[in-house]
CSV table of C-alpha atoms in Angstrom, one decimal:
chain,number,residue,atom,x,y,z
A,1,UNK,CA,0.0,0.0,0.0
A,2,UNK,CA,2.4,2.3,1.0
A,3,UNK,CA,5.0,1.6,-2.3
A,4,UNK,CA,1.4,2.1,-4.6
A,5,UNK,CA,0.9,5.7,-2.4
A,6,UNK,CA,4.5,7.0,-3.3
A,7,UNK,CA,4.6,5.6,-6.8
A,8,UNK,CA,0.9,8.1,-7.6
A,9,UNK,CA,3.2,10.2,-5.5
A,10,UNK,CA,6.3,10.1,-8.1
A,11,UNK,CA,3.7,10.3,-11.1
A,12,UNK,CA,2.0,12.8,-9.8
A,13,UNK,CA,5.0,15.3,-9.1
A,14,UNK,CA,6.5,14.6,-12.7
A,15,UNK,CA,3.1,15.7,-14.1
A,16,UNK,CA,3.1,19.1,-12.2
A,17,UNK,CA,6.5,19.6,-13.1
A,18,UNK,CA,5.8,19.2,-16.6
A,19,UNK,CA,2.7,21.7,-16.2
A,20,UNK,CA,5.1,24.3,-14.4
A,21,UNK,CA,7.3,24.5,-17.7
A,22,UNK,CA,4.7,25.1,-19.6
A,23,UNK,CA,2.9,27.1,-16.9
A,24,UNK,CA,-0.5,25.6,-17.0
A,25,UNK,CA,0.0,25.5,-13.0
A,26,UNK,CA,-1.2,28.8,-10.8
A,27,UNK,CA,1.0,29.8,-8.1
A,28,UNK,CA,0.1,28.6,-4.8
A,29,UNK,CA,1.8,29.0,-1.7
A,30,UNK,CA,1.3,27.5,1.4
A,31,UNK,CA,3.2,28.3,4.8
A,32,UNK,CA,4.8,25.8,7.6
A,33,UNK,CA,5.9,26.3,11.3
A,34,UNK,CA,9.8,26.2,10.7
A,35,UNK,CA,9.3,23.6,14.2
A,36,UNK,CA,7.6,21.2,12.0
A,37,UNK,CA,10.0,21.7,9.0
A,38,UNK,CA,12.4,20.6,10.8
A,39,UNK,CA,10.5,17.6,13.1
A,40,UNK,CA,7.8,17.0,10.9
A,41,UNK,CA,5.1,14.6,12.6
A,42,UNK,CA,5.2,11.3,13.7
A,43,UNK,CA,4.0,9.2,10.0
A,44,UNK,CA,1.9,6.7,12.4
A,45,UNK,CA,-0.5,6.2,15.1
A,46,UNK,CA,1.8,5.8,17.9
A,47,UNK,CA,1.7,2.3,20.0
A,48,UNK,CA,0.3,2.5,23.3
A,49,UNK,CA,-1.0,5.7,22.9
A,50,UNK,CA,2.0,7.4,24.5
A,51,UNK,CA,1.3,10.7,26.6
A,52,UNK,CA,3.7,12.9,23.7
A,53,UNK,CA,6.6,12.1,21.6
A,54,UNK,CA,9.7,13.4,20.9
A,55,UNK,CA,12.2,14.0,18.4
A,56,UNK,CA,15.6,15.6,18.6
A,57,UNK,CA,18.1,17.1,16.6
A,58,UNK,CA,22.0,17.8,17.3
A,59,UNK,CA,20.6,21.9,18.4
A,60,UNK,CA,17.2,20.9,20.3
A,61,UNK,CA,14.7,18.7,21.3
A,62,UNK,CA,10.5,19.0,20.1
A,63,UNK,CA,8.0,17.2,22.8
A,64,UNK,CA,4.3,17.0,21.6
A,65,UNK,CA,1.9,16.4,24.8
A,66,UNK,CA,-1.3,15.0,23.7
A,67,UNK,CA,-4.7,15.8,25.4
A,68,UNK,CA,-5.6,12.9,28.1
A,69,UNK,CA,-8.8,12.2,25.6
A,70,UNK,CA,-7.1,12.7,22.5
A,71,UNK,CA,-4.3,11.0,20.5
A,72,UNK,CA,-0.7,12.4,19.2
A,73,UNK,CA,-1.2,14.2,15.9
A,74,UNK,CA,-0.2,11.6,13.2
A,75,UNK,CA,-0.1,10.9,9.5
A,76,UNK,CA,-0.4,13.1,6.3
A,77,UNK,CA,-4.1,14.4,7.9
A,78,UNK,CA,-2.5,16.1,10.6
A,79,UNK,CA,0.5,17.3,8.5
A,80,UNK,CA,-2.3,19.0,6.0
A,81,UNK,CA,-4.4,20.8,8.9
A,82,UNK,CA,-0.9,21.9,10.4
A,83,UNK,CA,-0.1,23.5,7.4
A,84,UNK,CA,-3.8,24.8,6.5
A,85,UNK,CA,-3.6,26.5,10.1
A,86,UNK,CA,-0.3,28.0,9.0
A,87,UNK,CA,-1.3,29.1,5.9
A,88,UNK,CA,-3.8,30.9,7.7
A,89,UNK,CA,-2.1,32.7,10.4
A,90,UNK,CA,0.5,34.0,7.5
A,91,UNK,CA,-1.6,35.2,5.1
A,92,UNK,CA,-4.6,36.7,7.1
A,93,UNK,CA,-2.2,37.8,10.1
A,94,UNK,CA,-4.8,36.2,12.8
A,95,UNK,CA,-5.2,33.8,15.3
A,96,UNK,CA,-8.6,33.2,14.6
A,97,UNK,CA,-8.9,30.3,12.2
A,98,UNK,CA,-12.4,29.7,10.3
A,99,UNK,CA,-13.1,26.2,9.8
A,100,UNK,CA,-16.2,26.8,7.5
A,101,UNK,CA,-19.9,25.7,8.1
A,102,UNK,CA,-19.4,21.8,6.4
A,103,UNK,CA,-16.8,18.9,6.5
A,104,UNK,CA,-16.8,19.5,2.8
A,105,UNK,CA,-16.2,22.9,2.7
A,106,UNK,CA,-13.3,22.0,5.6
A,107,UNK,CA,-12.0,20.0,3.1
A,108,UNK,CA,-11.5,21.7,0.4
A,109,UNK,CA,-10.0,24.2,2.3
A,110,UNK,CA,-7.2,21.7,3.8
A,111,UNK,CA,-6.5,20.6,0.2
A,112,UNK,CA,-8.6,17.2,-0.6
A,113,UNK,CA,-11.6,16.6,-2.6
A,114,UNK,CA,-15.0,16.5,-1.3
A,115,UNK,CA,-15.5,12.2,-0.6
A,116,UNK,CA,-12.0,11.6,-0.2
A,117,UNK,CA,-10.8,12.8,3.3
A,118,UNK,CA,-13.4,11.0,5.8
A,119,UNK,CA,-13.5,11.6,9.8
A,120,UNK,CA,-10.1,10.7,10.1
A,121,UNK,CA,-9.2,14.4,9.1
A,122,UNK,CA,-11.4,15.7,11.5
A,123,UNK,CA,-9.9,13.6,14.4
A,124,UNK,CA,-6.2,14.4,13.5
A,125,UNK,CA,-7.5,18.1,13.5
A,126,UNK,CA,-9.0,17.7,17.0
A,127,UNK,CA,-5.4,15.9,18.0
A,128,UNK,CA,-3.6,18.4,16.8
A,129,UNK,CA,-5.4,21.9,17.9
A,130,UNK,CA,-5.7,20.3,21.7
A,131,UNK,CA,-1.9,19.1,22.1
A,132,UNK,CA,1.0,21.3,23.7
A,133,UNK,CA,4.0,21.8,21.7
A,134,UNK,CA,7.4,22.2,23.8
A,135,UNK,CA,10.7,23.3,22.0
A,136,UNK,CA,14.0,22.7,24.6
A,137,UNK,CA,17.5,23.3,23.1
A,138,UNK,CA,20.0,20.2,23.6
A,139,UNK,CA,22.9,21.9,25.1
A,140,UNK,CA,22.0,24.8,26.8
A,141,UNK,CA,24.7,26.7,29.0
A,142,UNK,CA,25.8,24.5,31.9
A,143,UNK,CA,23.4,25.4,35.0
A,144,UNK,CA,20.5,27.1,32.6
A,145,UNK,CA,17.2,25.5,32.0
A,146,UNK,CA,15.9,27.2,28.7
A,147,UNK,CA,12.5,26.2,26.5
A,148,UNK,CA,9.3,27.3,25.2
A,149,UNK,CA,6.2,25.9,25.6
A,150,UNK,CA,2.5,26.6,24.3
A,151,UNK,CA,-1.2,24.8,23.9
A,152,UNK,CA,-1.8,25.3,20.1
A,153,UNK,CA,-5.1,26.6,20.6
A,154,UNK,CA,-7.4,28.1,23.7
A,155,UNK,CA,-10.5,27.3,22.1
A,156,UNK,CA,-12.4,25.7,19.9
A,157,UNK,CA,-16.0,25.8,18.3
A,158,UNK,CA,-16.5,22.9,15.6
A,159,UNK,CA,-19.2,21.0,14.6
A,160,UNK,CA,-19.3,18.5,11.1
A,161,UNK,CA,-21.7,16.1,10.2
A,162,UNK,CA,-19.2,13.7,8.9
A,163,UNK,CA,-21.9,11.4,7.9
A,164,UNK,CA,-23.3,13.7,6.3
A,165,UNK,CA,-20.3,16.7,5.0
A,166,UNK,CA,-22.6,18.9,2.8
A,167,UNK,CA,-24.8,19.7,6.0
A,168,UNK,CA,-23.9,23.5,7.0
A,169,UNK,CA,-24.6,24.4,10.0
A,170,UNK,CA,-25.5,28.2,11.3
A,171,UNK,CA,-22.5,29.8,11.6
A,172,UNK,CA,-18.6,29.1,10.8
A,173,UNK,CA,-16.7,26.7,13.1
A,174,UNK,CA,-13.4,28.8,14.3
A,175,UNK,CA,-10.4,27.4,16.3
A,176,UNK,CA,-8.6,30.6,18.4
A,177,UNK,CA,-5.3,29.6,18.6
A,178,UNK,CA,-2.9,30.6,21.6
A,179,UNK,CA,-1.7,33.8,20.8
A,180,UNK,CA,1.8,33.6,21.1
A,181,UNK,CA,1.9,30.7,19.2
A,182,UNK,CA,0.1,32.0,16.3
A,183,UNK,CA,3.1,34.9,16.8
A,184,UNK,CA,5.4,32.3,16.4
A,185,UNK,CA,4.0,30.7,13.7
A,186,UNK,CA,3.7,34.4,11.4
A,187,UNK,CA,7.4,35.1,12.7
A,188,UNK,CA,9.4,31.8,11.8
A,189,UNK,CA,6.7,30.5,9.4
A,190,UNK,CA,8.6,29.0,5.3
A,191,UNK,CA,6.5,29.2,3.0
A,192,UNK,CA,5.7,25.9,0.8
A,193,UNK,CA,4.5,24.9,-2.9
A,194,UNK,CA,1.3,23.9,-2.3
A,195,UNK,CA,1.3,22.5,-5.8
A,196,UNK,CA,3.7,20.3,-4.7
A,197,UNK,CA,2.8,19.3,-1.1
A,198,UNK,CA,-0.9,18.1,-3.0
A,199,UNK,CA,1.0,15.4,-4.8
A,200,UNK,CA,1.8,14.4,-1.3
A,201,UNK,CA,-1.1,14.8,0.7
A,202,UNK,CA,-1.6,11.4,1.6
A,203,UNK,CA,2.2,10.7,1.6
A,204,UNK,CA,3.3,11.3,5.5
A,205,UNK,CA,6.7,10.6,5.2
A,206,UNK,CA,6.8,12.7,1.7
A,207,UNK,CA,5.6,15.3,3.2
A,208,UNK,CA,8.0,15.4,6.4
């Protein structure tokens, strides 16, 4: 399964290339968290259930703390709402992040067509927006404790009919992120080829 995934993966990426040299392709640019450049996300759903995971570098260390109900953001779902909540702090310069009024419209907007992306989105969105992201460098100076630490979001107001994704519902769903994090995210944010990260989109470990 995974070998047939990057294989429409490579075929998919020569295609766009091809398109770009004969610009049939319109721009479109996307924007990342450089913490997750870096880390990306773990590709799987974690054994156990762990209470976070962590991944280091030779310069500093990434813990992600899951909420006691919810899971560890995994896979290319959570990499895609990640970046779609990037994105959005960039370009709109705000915290507040509108989710839309349907599960189809929340789709399109992460980047996947309407029927293909089922509750599994909407789960790695909820295990992503309730976790707490903690940054420590590896070799701080001797007798310092240093790090930074933030919940991705203080609140939250979503509700999608998965079953049934068309159903709107009275007003827009909106996540408020943390405010220093969506600081961080505008400040130290690279900005992606979203033409590019689509022929990925269900590729986790193409995307990291």
């Amino acid at each position: 399964m995974e070998q047939a995934i990057m294989n429409r993966s490579k075929e998919k990426i020569v295609d766009l290339i091809v398109q770009k040299k004969f610009d049939e392709v319109k721009e479109d640019i996307g924007f990342s968290s450089n913490i997750f450049m870096v880390f990306g996300l773990p590709t799987r759903k974690l054994k156990g259930n762990p209470p976070y995971w962590t991944k280091e570098t030779s310069l500093c260390k990434l813990t992600i703390t899951r909420h006691d109900k919810n899971e560890v953001p995994y896979g290319c779902y959570a990499r895609m709402n990640q970046i779609f909540i990037d994105t959005e702090v960039r370009t709109k310069n705000t915290n507040v992040i509108d989710v839309g009024r349907s599960f189809n419209e929340y789709v399109r907007k992460v980047g996947y067509r309407e029927g293909r992306a089922n509750k599994a989105l909407l789960r790695q969105l909820i295990n992503y927006i309730t976790s707490v992201i903690r940054v420590e460098p590896q070799d701080p100076t001797p007798g310092r404790i240093l790090g930074i630490q933030s919940v991705v979001a203080r609140a939250w107001d979503i509700y999608f009919d998965v079953k049934n994704p068309q159903q709107l519902t009275f007003s827009k769903g909106q996540i408020v992120l943390d405010e220093d994090y969506a600081k961080y995210i505008h400040k130290h944010s690279v900005p992606l080829d979203m033409n590019v990260v689509g022929c990925f989109k269900r590729n986790p470990l193409a995307l990291d």
